[in-house]
Amino acid sequence: MPWYLYLALKQLFPSGRRFPFFTAISVTGVALGVAVLIVVTSVMSGFEWGIRQMMVDTEGEVQVQARLPMDATGEILQRIRTTPGVAAATPFVKGFVMAMADNRPTFPTFRGIDLASVESVANLKRYMRAGSLDDLDDDSVVLSSILARSLGAYPGDQIEIYSPLLIQKLKSDEVFLPRRMRVVGLFEVGHQQLDSSTIYGTLRTGQEIFGLGRAVHGVDVRIKPDANEEAVAAQLNNVLPPGVRAMTWMETWDDFLWALHLEKRINFFLLLIIVLVAAFSVMSSLLIAVVRKTREIGLLSALGARTRDVALCFCAQAFIVGLAGTVLGLVFGFAVLAVRNEIVHGIARLLHREETLRELYQFSDLPSHPLASDIVLTIVFSIVFSTLAGLIPAWRAARLKPVEALRHE
Amino acid sequence: MSEAVLTAQQLRKDYLSGDRRIEVLRGVDLAVTAGESVSIRGESGSGKSTLLNLLAGLDAPDGGSLAWAGAAARAERRAAFLGMVFQAFYLIPEIDALANVLMAARMVRSPGVAERARAKELMARVGLAERATHLPGQLSGGERQRVAVARALMNSPKLLLADEPTGNLDEHTGDAVIDLLLSLCRETGTALVLVTHNAAYAQKTGRQLFLREGLLH
């Protein structure tokens, strides 16, 4: 081991002595920054993962959509289902409607699903909170939970659904009555947008509401477990007619995913400030060390140390502090993640807010999904920042003149 | 005639004090042969330490030339060529006595079995075999200086420069350290340049010089 590395280790962790205060403070600072980054990015990724899971659960990995309504009952659906990598497919219709209950209007998205095939693609039953999807028929609907609250309509109640065709009919002086539908269930996927504005009905109901005849707006596709969604979408695009396009769920939700990703990155860089502050703490500790050890630096020169090696000794200390802080921070961060739910429930219990947590944030357990890319980024930033923090002290140590250093009082 | 390990010719060193230039060394000539011991005495402020720093290559002269064993004195040769002992010991407080001795070897290469054996042997030779694992803070002044002597001899240097090595020690301990230094240098054939105030210690060396008005007499 080169002497500068040996001495750097010994100065940080002296043999037979207590852990030095400066080292402890510096390592703790870096560790806290790393732990916070790990916890926050993992929890945010957990939310992101949950939302992705929900999207895939409710709409499949690939969605086939057409510019104009398409007849997906025959050949197109057959082509989709026989494409390699496709496990199942289900047609759907989707569009805005006006829903009213007790004169309270809302403008949700109506999604008509094919009861015969929907379960092979979408795991909707998982998200049912009241009633049952099995009760859904051409005269009933399932409401998203927040929408149900807005309408004041719950299972057993009736709501009226107005089709957008109403406007066209009015223009030709025709009377077009709203459809009265029975609420047979409530669902909640944990996503504000979907939970506040979605109605599920049968495909036939949807086709009637939107005046589609036998046409549909698209087809949700579930891929086989070992298939790749992008590859399947590409293969579907090869067999689909012009005007009909297959997109992965990532493409469908591109804007939303981008916003989520941006939010996470902004949080990451804001929290990185903690690591930056810790790096300044490392720098200040090492600058103090350079002053305290000026005579030792002079001695090292007298023993034959090269200027470059003296600088490396301080850089190595900064690197070791960064490394130790990062390792400690990772351990601490993952330990916090392991008991995150106990912590959240403990705080909520203490504040008597357990229900509020569930109602406001739609979760009772805090999700966590640590990503290798986030962990690597955290490790790289914390070690690089800490090592860079050692450059100024190293430079100061290196430019000390041996004779003046030895005379230093 | 023995080989010259140190040759200084017309070494000059000036210092600026305000606007005034003070000539500390005005052309010092010194030649030390292998195994020779030389003492340099002088009044406080006469430039003894300045001269020693120049001889060690820790400071650059304003004039003159310096050679170690016939070749130009360069910083990268210092670790293997010379050892230094200071008044203030300068041991590294975070590592034990043996590790401090080995520190000199580390400047040249990573210490192996041979270096560790030599460091232990030197610790035994300075009478501190039992204190090898003690930290500098757990040693007395005399013990610390003996560790510093062992460290200075670790790389089997051709030349040992000692700057007031007894300055921080009581008379009895100082005597012991000087005797140890001289006997070790004799045993190993190391040339010694000893800067001291003490005439008795100077008398123990083979050649006594006096630094006065920037010149060696």
XYZ file of C-alpha atoms in Angstrom:
626
model
C 0.000 0.000 0.000
C 1.456 3.412 -0.887
C 2.372 5.469 2.165
C -0.145 8.216 1.415
C -3.021 5.735 1.413
C -1.718 4.057 4.573
C -1.365 7.395 6.347
C -4.764 8.602 5.104
C -6.384 5.501 6.625
C -4.438 5.858 9.861
C -5.283 9.536 10.204
C -8.967 8.820 9.704
C -9.052 5.638 11.759
C -6.076 5.753 14.163
C -5.031 2.445 15.698
C -5.924 1.953 19.349
C -7.731 5.255 19.665
C -11.275 6.513 19.660
C -12.933 7.272 16.361
C -11.833 10.873 15.617
C -14.553 13.489 15.919
C -13.775 15.099 12.566
C -14.015 11.765 10.788
C -17.257 10.907 12.570
C -18.880 14.231 11.623
C -17.746 14.042 8.001
C -18.765 10.403 7.525
C -22.121 11.025 9.231
C -22.818 14.023 6.985
C -22.211 12.045 3.808
C -24.128 9.053 5.215
C -27.187 11.171 6.017
C -27.216 12.662 2.531
C -26.921 9.234 0.924
C -29.573 7.713 3.214
C -32.062 10.504 2.443
C -31.424 10.121 -1.290
C -31.897 6.355 -1.137
C -35.109 6.597 0.899
C -36.694 9.367 -1.176
C -35.780 7.983 -4.598
C -36.882 4.474 -3.581
C -40.237 5.682 -2.250
C -40.800 7.858 -5.315
C -39.895 4.929 -7.542
C -42.309 2.859 -5.452
C -45.129 5.281 -6.251
C -44.048 5.342 -9.896
C -43.882 1.552 -9.980
C -47.329 1.308 -8.385
C -48.777 3.637 -10.999
C -47.081 1.707 -13.810
C -48.421 -1.517 -12.342
C -51.889 -0.006 -12.183
C -51.684 1.163 -15.803
C -50.559 -2.238 -17.026
C -53.125 -3.974 -14.802
C -56.028 -1.956 -16.172
C -55.055 -1.517 -19.829
C -52.462 -4.191 -20.660
C -48.900 -3.576 -21.834
C -49.823 -2.657 -25.407
C -52.750 -0.680 -26.727
C -53.951 -0.753 -30.327
C -55.700 2.465 -31.339
C -57.092 3.799 -34.587
C -57.561 7.341 -35.791
C -61.184 6.441 -36.553
C -63.377 3.814 -34.871
C -62.467 0.392 -36.202
C -64.236 -2.881 -36.569
C -62.266 -5.032 -34.208
C -64.653 -7.901 -33.938
C -63.246 -9.898 -36.812
C -60.016 -9.876 -38.732
C -58.112 -7.166 -36.858
C -58.766 -8.761 -33.491
C -57.751 -12.120 -34.938
C -54.513 -10.658 -36.323
C -53.733 -9.128 -32.949
C -54.411 -12.327 -31.037
C -52.270 -14.448 -33.364
C -49.275 -12.111 -33.303
C -46.298 -13.775 -31.542
C -45.918 -12.579 -27.963
C -49.574 -11.654 -27.536
C -51.298 -13.541 -24.715
C -54.749 -11.945 -24.931
C -56.601 -8.953 -26.374
C -59.828 -7.174 -25.509
C -61.593 -4.391 -27.421
C -62.726 -1.204 -25.742
C -64.509 2.063 -26.398
C -63.579 5.231 -24.610
C -64.859 8.787 -24.604
C -66.159 11.665 -22.562
C -69.735 11.650 -21.296
C -71.768 13.732 -18.903
C -72.941 11.854 -15.841
C -75.561 13.201 -13.460
C -76.989 12.103 -10.148
C -79.364 14.317 -8.176
C -78.693 17.147 -10.643
C -74.971 17.029 -9.933
C -73.183 16.916 -13.309
C -69.704 15.506 -13.925
C -67.782 14.895 -17.143
C -65.956 11.593 -16.750
C -64.430 9.190 -19.268
C -66.670 6.261 -20.086
C -64.766 3.087 -20.803
C -66.751 0.269 -22.394
C -65.191 -3.147 -21.813
C -65.847 -6.526 -23.355
C -66.967 -8.673 -20.426
C -66.101 -11.873 -22.274
C -62.426 -11.042 -22.738
C -61.543 -8.208 -20.363
C -60.393 -10.446 -17.531
C -57.769 -12.078 -19.740
C -56.126 -8.645 -20.163
C -57.059 -6.362 -17.267
C -57.007 -7.290 -13.628
C -59.852 -4.937 -12.743
C -61.225 -7.092 -9.919
C -58.074 -6.329 -7.950
C -59.129 -2.684 -7.724
C -62.810 -3.186 -6.846
C -63.586 -1.539 -3.495
C -67.361 -2.149 -3.362
C -69.844 -4.252 -5.337
C -68.663 -6.670 -8.003
C -67.574 -6.518 -11.608
C -69.569 -9.711 -12.163
C -72.780 -7.708 -11.713
C -71.917 -5.406 -14.609
C -74.360 -5.635 -17.511
C -75.689 -3.404 -20.302
C -77.789 -1.383 -17.834
C -75.210 -0.853 -15.138
C -71.878 0.824 -14.507
C -68.955 0.707 -12.117
C -67.771 4.110 -10.851
C -64.345 5.195 -9.745
C -64.323 6.001 -6.037
C -63.732 9.769 -6.128
C -66.229 10.207 -8.946
C -68.799 8.299 -6.871
C -68.206 10.709 -4.003
C -68.621 13.700 -6.356
C -71.900 12.325 -7.676
C -73.057 11.032 -4.336
C -73.859 7.754 -6.086
C -73.044 4.391 -4.573
C -73.879 0.760 -5.407
C -77.630 0.433 -5.810
C -78.106 4.093 -6.855
C -79.055 5.262 -10.365
C -77.174 7.776 -12.483
C -77.925 9.324 -15.874
C -75.384 9.238 -18.670
C -75.582 11.756 -21.513
C -73.884 10.891 -24.746
C -71.922 13.490 -26.748
C -74.240 12.485 -29.626
C -76.890 14.506 -27.799
C -75.567 17.720 -29.344
C -75.744 16.317 -32.902
C -79.259 15.045 -32.288
C -80.372 18.409 -30.909
C -79.078 20.092 -34.075
C -81.425 17.893 -36.105
C -84.282 18.530 -33.638
C -84.255 14.960 -32.427
C -84.864 14.019 -28.841
C -82.091 11.925 -27.370
C -82.750 10.752 -23.854
C -80.001 10.038 -21.368
C -79.391 6.460 -20.306
C -80.299 5.582 -16.750
C -77.723 3.203 -15.342
C -77.505 1.366 -12.047
C -74.283 1.619 -10.051
C -73.087 -1.917 -9.250
C -69.618 -1.267 -7.936
C -66.821 1.132 -7.034
C -63.191 0.796 -7.969
C -60.049 2.570 -6.878
C -56.667 2.196 -8.554
C -54.828 4.723 -6.376
C -54.373 7.272 -9.113
C -56.111 10.598 -8.607
C -56.881 11.199 -12.290
C -58.370 7.775 -12.943
C -60.173 7.559 -9.615
C -61.907 10.876 -10.087
C -63.150 10.539 -13.639
C -63.701 7.000 -14.894
C -66.833 4.969 -15.477
C -66.714 1.339 -16.563
C -69.629 -0.084 -18.554
C -70.046 -2.870 -21.059
C -68.684 -2.628 -24.579
C -72.222 -2.716 -25.997
C -73.317 0.172 -23.762
C -70.314 2.177 -24.844
C -70.935 1.487 -28.508
C -74.522 2.686 -28.094
C -73.555 5.823 -26.165
C -70.978 6.821 -28.775
C -73.033 5.617 -31.748
C -70.327 3.258 -32.968
C -72.422 0.330 -34.138
C -70.057 -2.643 -33.908
C -66.889 -0.520 -34.065
C -64.494 0.087 -31.191
C -61.899 2.715 -30.317
C -59.091 0.311 -29.585
C -57.840 -2.996 -28.281
C -55.956 -3.580 -25.025
C -53.285 -6.247 -25.366
C -51.718 -8.442 -22.680
C -48.345 -9.867 -23.707
C -46.844 -13.197 -22.716
C -44.640 -13.136 -19.596
C -41.413 -13.665 -21.526
C -42.287 -11.224 -24.330
C -40.982 -7.705 -24.709
C -43.653 -5.027 -24.996
C -41.730 -2.911 -27.503
C -41.034 -5.923 -29.718
C -44.678 -7.014 -29.592
C -45.869 -3.469 -30.433
C -43.453 -3.394 -33.386
C -44.691 -6.758 -34.637
C -48.320 -5.656 -34.296
C -47.589 -2.528 -36.325
C -46.336 -4.795 -39.109
C -49.637 -6.691 -39.327
C -52.116 -3.884 -38.598
C -53.744 -1.928 -41.454
C -52.857 1.722 -42.079
C -54.427 4.117 -39.580
C -54.267 1.563 -36.794
C -51.257 1.703 -34.504
C -49.981 -0.330 -31.572
C -48.302 1.562 -28.749
C -46.710 0.344 -25.549
C -48.209 1.610 -22.317
C -45.103 3.758 -21.948
C -45.861 5.530 -25.211
C -49.534 5.892 -24.301
C -48.668 7.487 -20.969
C -45.524 9.190 -22.204
C -46.359 12.696 -20.928
C -47.462 11.432 -17.562
C -44.400 9.216 -17.142
C -42.151 12.052 -18.237
C -43.713 14.330 -15.603
C -43.257 11.639 -12.948
C -39.669 11.109 -13.986
C -38.977 14.834 -13.998
C -40.463 15.191 -10.519
C -38.209 12.426 -9.271
C -35.101 13.891 -10.885
C -35.839 17.358 -9.473
C -36.219 15.828 -6.019
C -32.979 13.918 -6.510
C -31.011 17.024 -7.398
C -32.568 19.065 -4.597
C -31.682 16.381 -2.082
C -28.211 16.157 -3.567
C -27.634 19.505 -1.858
C -27.394 17.553 1.411
C -24.485 15.572 -0.035
C -22.964 18.828 -1.293
C -23.198 20.346 2.206
C -21.615 17.170 3.592
C -18.814 17.558 1.039
C -18.190 21.088 2.318
C -18.022 19.645 5.823
C -15.393 17.167 4.578
C -13.481 20.054 3.015
C -13.594 22.156 6.164
C -12.471 19.207 8.326
C -9.563 18.522 6.012
C -8.567 22.187 5.840
C -8.420 22.195 9.634
C -6.391 18.983 9.464
C -3.911 20.624 7.082
C -3.396 23.450 9.585
C -3.187 21.078 12.575
C -0.776 18.770 10.816
C 1.427 21.352 9.135
C 4.521 20.127 10.999
C 3.729 16.526 10.092
C 3.474 17.573 6.461
C 6.922 19.158 6.848
C 8.175 15.926 8.393
C 6.808 13.883 5.499
C 8.818 16.070 3.117
C 11.883 15.571 5.289
C 11.311 11.819 5.081
C 11.346 12.094 1.307
C 7.629 12.429 0.430
C 6.907 13.917 -2.971
C 4.603 16.930 -3.177
C 2.154 14.942 -5.315
C 1.966 12.183 -2.712
C 1.301 14.667 0.095
C -1.636 15.995 -1.948
C -2.808 12.440 -2.628
C -2.814 11.732 1.116
C -5.504 14.384 1.658
C -7.419 13.462 -1.498
C -7.406 9.857 -0.310
C -8.832 10.946 3.054
C -11.676 12.759 1.308
C -12.286 9.705 -0.891
C -12.288 7.335 2.096
C -14.702 9.598 4.009
C -16.949 9.659 0.925
C -16.731 5.887 0.556
C -17.351 5.162 4.252
C -20.204 7.694 4.372
C -21.748 6.205 1.244
C -21.590 2.632 2.577
C -23.004 3.731 5.937
C -25.671 5.797 4.175
C -26.697 2.846 2.013
C -27.006 0.600 5.077
C -28.950 3.258 6.986
C -31.128 4.108 3.973
C -32.117 0.484 3.352
C -32.684 -0.047 7.063
C -35.116 2.905 7.065
C -36.816 1.507 3.951
C -37.213 -1.856 5.684
C -39.147 -0.260 8.544
C -40.752 2.571 6.523
C -44.300 1.386 7.133
C -43.761 1.062 10.866
C -42.414 4.635 10.865
C -45.323 6.021 8.791
C -47.954 4.168 10.818
C -46.254 5.192 14.053
C -46.341 8.881 13.068
C -49.935 8.601 11.797
C -51.001 6.836 15.010
C -49.275 9.451 17.093
C -51.135 12.206 15.249
C -54.389 10.176 15.079
C -54.340 10.560 11.285
C -54.290 6.988 9.978
C -57.550 7.408 8.072
C -56.495 10.771 6.647
C -53.391 9.142 5.224
C -55.446 6.532 3.447
C -58.058 9.000 2.190
C -55.725 11.730 1.029
C -52.892 9.720 -0.428
C -54.748 6.520 -1.285
C -52.177 4.382 0.425
C -51.912 2.705 3.727
C -48.443 1.269 3.061
C -45.579 3.354 1.755
C -44.310 1.786 -1.497
C -40.619 1.294 -2.172
C -38.918 0.208 -5.347
C -35.164 0.912 -5.256
C -33.711 1.131 -8.745
C -30.115 0.163 -9.497
C -29.707 3.304 -11.621
C -30.714 5.577 -8.700
C -28.419 3.734 -6.301
C -25.467 3.926 -8.702
C -26.130 7.640 -9.314
C -26.260 8.300 -5.555
C -23.015 6.389 -4.961
C -21.209 8.141 -7.816
C -22.345 11.647 -6.808
C -21.538 11.236 -3.113
C -18.077 9.773 -3.712
C -17.219 12.273 -6.465
C -18.410 15.264 -4.402
C -16.492 14.091 -1.332
C -13.314 13.436 -3.310
C -13.538 16.815 -5.034
C -13.928 18.383 -1.593
C -10.455 17.078 -0.778
C -8.810 18.910 -3.659
C -8.491 22.315 -1.979
C -7.030 20.938 1.279
C -4.730 18.705 -0.816
C -3.567 21.671 -2.850
C -2.900 23.676 0.314
C -0.939 20.821 1.859
C 1.072 20.305 -1.320
C 2.168 23.915 -1.605
C 3.511 24.063 1.965
C 7.276 24.578 1.956
C 8.930 21.870 4.065
C 11.105 24.270 6.058
C 8.202 26.602 6.851
C 5.983 23.644 7.677
C 8.542 22.271 10.142
C 8.835 25.694 11.794
C 5.041 26.053 12.043
C 3.841 26.831 15.579
C 40.715 8.675 1.472
C 37.052 7.957 2.326
C 34.318 8.772 -0.105
C 32.609 12.166 0.435
C 28.909 11.666 1.236
C 28.229 15.360 1.479
C 29.890 18.176 -0.376
C 28.671 21.735 0.071
C 30.474 24.531 -1.711
C 29.943 28.223 -1.174
C 26.407 27.778 0.153
C 24.694 31.100 0.598
C 21.338 31.963 2.078
C 19.766 35.375 2.523
C 16.600 36.444 4.268
C 14.632 39.618 3.838
C 13.751 41.389 7.040
C 11.533 44.275 5.961
C 13.619 46.082 3.368
C 16.858 44.731 4.760
C 18.583 41.684 3.322
C 20.240 39.550 5.956
C 22.983 37.223 4.847
C 22.627 34.165 7.060
C 25.093 31.962 5.236
C 27.843 33.679 3.273
C 29.521 30.844 1.440
C 29.687 27.723 3.565
C 32.037 24.959 2.496
C 31.587 21.557 4.075
C 32.668 18.069 3.102
C 31.668 15.043 5.159
C 33.103 11.623 4.471
C 31.459 8.241 5.023
C 31.232 7.283 8.688
C 32.489 10.680 9.851
C 30.775 12.568 12.636
C 30.757 16.355 12.539
C 29.233 18.778 15.011
C 28.167 22.303 14.215
C 27.780 24.728 17.063
C 26.847 28.343 16.960
C 24.927 31.027 18.741
C 21.143 31.200 18.513
C 20.171 32.700 15.184
C 23.569 32.016 13.646
C 21.966 29.915 10.886
C 22.682 26.356 12.099
C 19.192 25.046 11.348
C 19.147 26.966 8.058
C 22.392 25.254 7.074
C 21.046 21.841 8.073
C 17.874 22.407 6.034
C 20.012 23.324 3.029
C 22.166 20.234 3.530
C 18.982 18.127 3.696
C 17.664 19.701 0.503
C 14.574 20.951 2.324
C 15.368 24.514 1.354
C 17.037 25.944 -1.751
C 20.267 27.921 -1.355
C 20.625 31.384 -2.891
C 24.030 30.393 -4.127
C 26.594 27.587 -4.100
C 26.235 23.902 -4.758
C 25.336 20.782 -2.848
C 26.113 17.168 -3.703
C 25.153 13.933 -1.976
C 27.678 11.181 -2.607
C 29.009 13.063 -5.593
C 25.653 13.519 -7.317
C 23.345 16.521 -7.253
C 21.116 16.643 -4.181
C 17.549 16.061 -5.358
C 14.354 15.667 -3.328
C 13.577 12.234 -4.782
C 16.917 10.890 -3.483
C 16.320 12.159 0.042
C 14.354 9.205 1.463
C 17.023 6.654 0.612
C 20.084 8.841 1.095
C 19.640 10.623 4.400
C 17.875 10.466 7.704
C 16.905 13.385 9.901
C 16.391 13.819 13.623
C 14.708 16.960 14.913
C 14.517 18.695 18.253
C 10.721 18.262 18.313
C 10.770 14.508 17.413
C 7.952 14.889 14.878
C 6.429 11.462 15.291
C 3.072 10.821 13.620
C 0.637 10.610 16.539
C -1.912 8.279 14.892
C 0.462 5.344 14.417
C 2.507 3.340 16.927
C 6.251 3.579 17.441
C 7.108 0.686 15.117
C 4.861 2.093 12.375
C 6.601 5.462 12.762
C 9.948 3.757 12.164
C 8.507 1.906 9.161
C 7.154 5.183 7.786
C 10.642 6.016 6.509
C 10.722 2.715 4.617
C 7.273 3.374 3.164
C 8.676 6.470 1.446
C 10.902 4.166 -0.608
C 8.709 1.073 -1.070
C 5.924 -0.877 0.596
C 7.564 -2.528 3.589
C 7.959 -6.283 3.413
C 9.219 -8.872 5.871
C 12.813 -7.595 5.677
C 11.814 -4.008 6.423
C 9.609 -5.060 9.332
C 12.436 -7.153 10.747
C 14.838 -4.223 10.425
C 12.375 -1.832 12.091
C 11.985 -4.264 15.002
C 15.740 -4.676 15.203
C 16.205 -0.898 15.322
C 13.509 -0.590 17.985
C 15.405 -3.181 20.006
C 18.696 -1.378 19.344
C 17.298 1.887 20.733
C 15.969 -0.045 23.731
C 12.286 0.191 22.892
C 11.440 -3.354 21.767
C 8.761 -3.534 24.448
C 7.283 -0.171 23.460
C 6.932 -0.892 19.742
C 3.151 -0.942 19.813
C 2.830 2.199 21.910
C 1.549 5.377 20.366
C 3.839 8.436 20.519
C 1.531 9.996 23.113
C 2.248 7.070 25.434
C 6.029 7.559 25.257
C 8.316 9.904 27.194
C 10.327 12.611 25.416
C 13.495 10.512 25.489
C 11.660 7.481 24.139
C 10.119 9.507 21.335
C 13.514 10.802 20.324
C 14.906 7.279 20.312
C 12.049 6.255 18.010
C 12.970 9.225 15.793
C 16.599 8.027 15.736
C 15.460 4.531 14.722
C 13.281 6.042 11.993
C 16.190 8.145 10.700
C 18.323 4.993 10.379
C 15.571 2.797 8.913
C 16.656 3.129 5.271
C 20.360 2.646 6.125
C 21.140 6.203 5.045
C 24.598 7.369 4.101
C 24.090 10.553 6.076
C 22.204 11.448 9.245
C 21.417 15.081 10.010
C 20.462 15.858 13.604
C 19.121 19.287 14.503
C 19.389 19.904 18.251
C 18.190 16.365 19.039
C 18.533 16.948 22.784
C 16.882 20.351 22.832
C 13.663 19.078 24.386
C 15.266 16.537 26.723
C 16.723 16.682 30.211
C 20.504 16.360 30.545
C 20.551 12.699 31.507
C 18.187 11.669 28.690
C 20.013 13.943 26.260
C 23.321 12.238 27.083
C 21.764 8.848 26.416
C 20.299 9.943 23.087
C 23.614 11.458 21.891
C 25.540 8.347 22.908
C 22.984 6.190 21.116
C 23.130 8.352 17.998
C 26.922 8.278 17.868
C 27.241 4.587 18.536
C 24.588 3.687 15.960
C 26.262 5.862 13.344
C 29.610 4.243 14.165
C 28.110 0.749 13.911
C 26.391 1.396 10.629
C 29.074 3.580 9.067
C 26.616 6.433 8.711
C 28.026 9.938 8.498
C 26.561 12.290 11.111
C 26.142 16.042 11.088
C 25.035 17.118 14.539
C 23.825 20.648 15.212
C 24.008 21.373 18.907
C 24.477 24.093 21.472
C 26.133 21.708 23.848
C 29.947 21.762 23.788
C 30.191 18.412 25.569
C 28.093 16.700 22.931
C 30.103 18.409 20.198
C 33.288 17.082 21.746
C 32.021 13.540 21.248
C 32.053 13.942 17.456
C 35.085 13.452 15.278
C 35.166 17.042 13.990
C 33.851 20.183 15.641
C 32.844 23.203 13.605
C 31.481 26.560 14.652
C 29.138 28.674 12.594
C 29.889 32.338 12.997
C 28.979 35.298 10.770
C 27.642 32.970 8.109
C 30.770 30.890 7.776
C 31.944 27.598 9.230
C 35.139 27.731 11.272
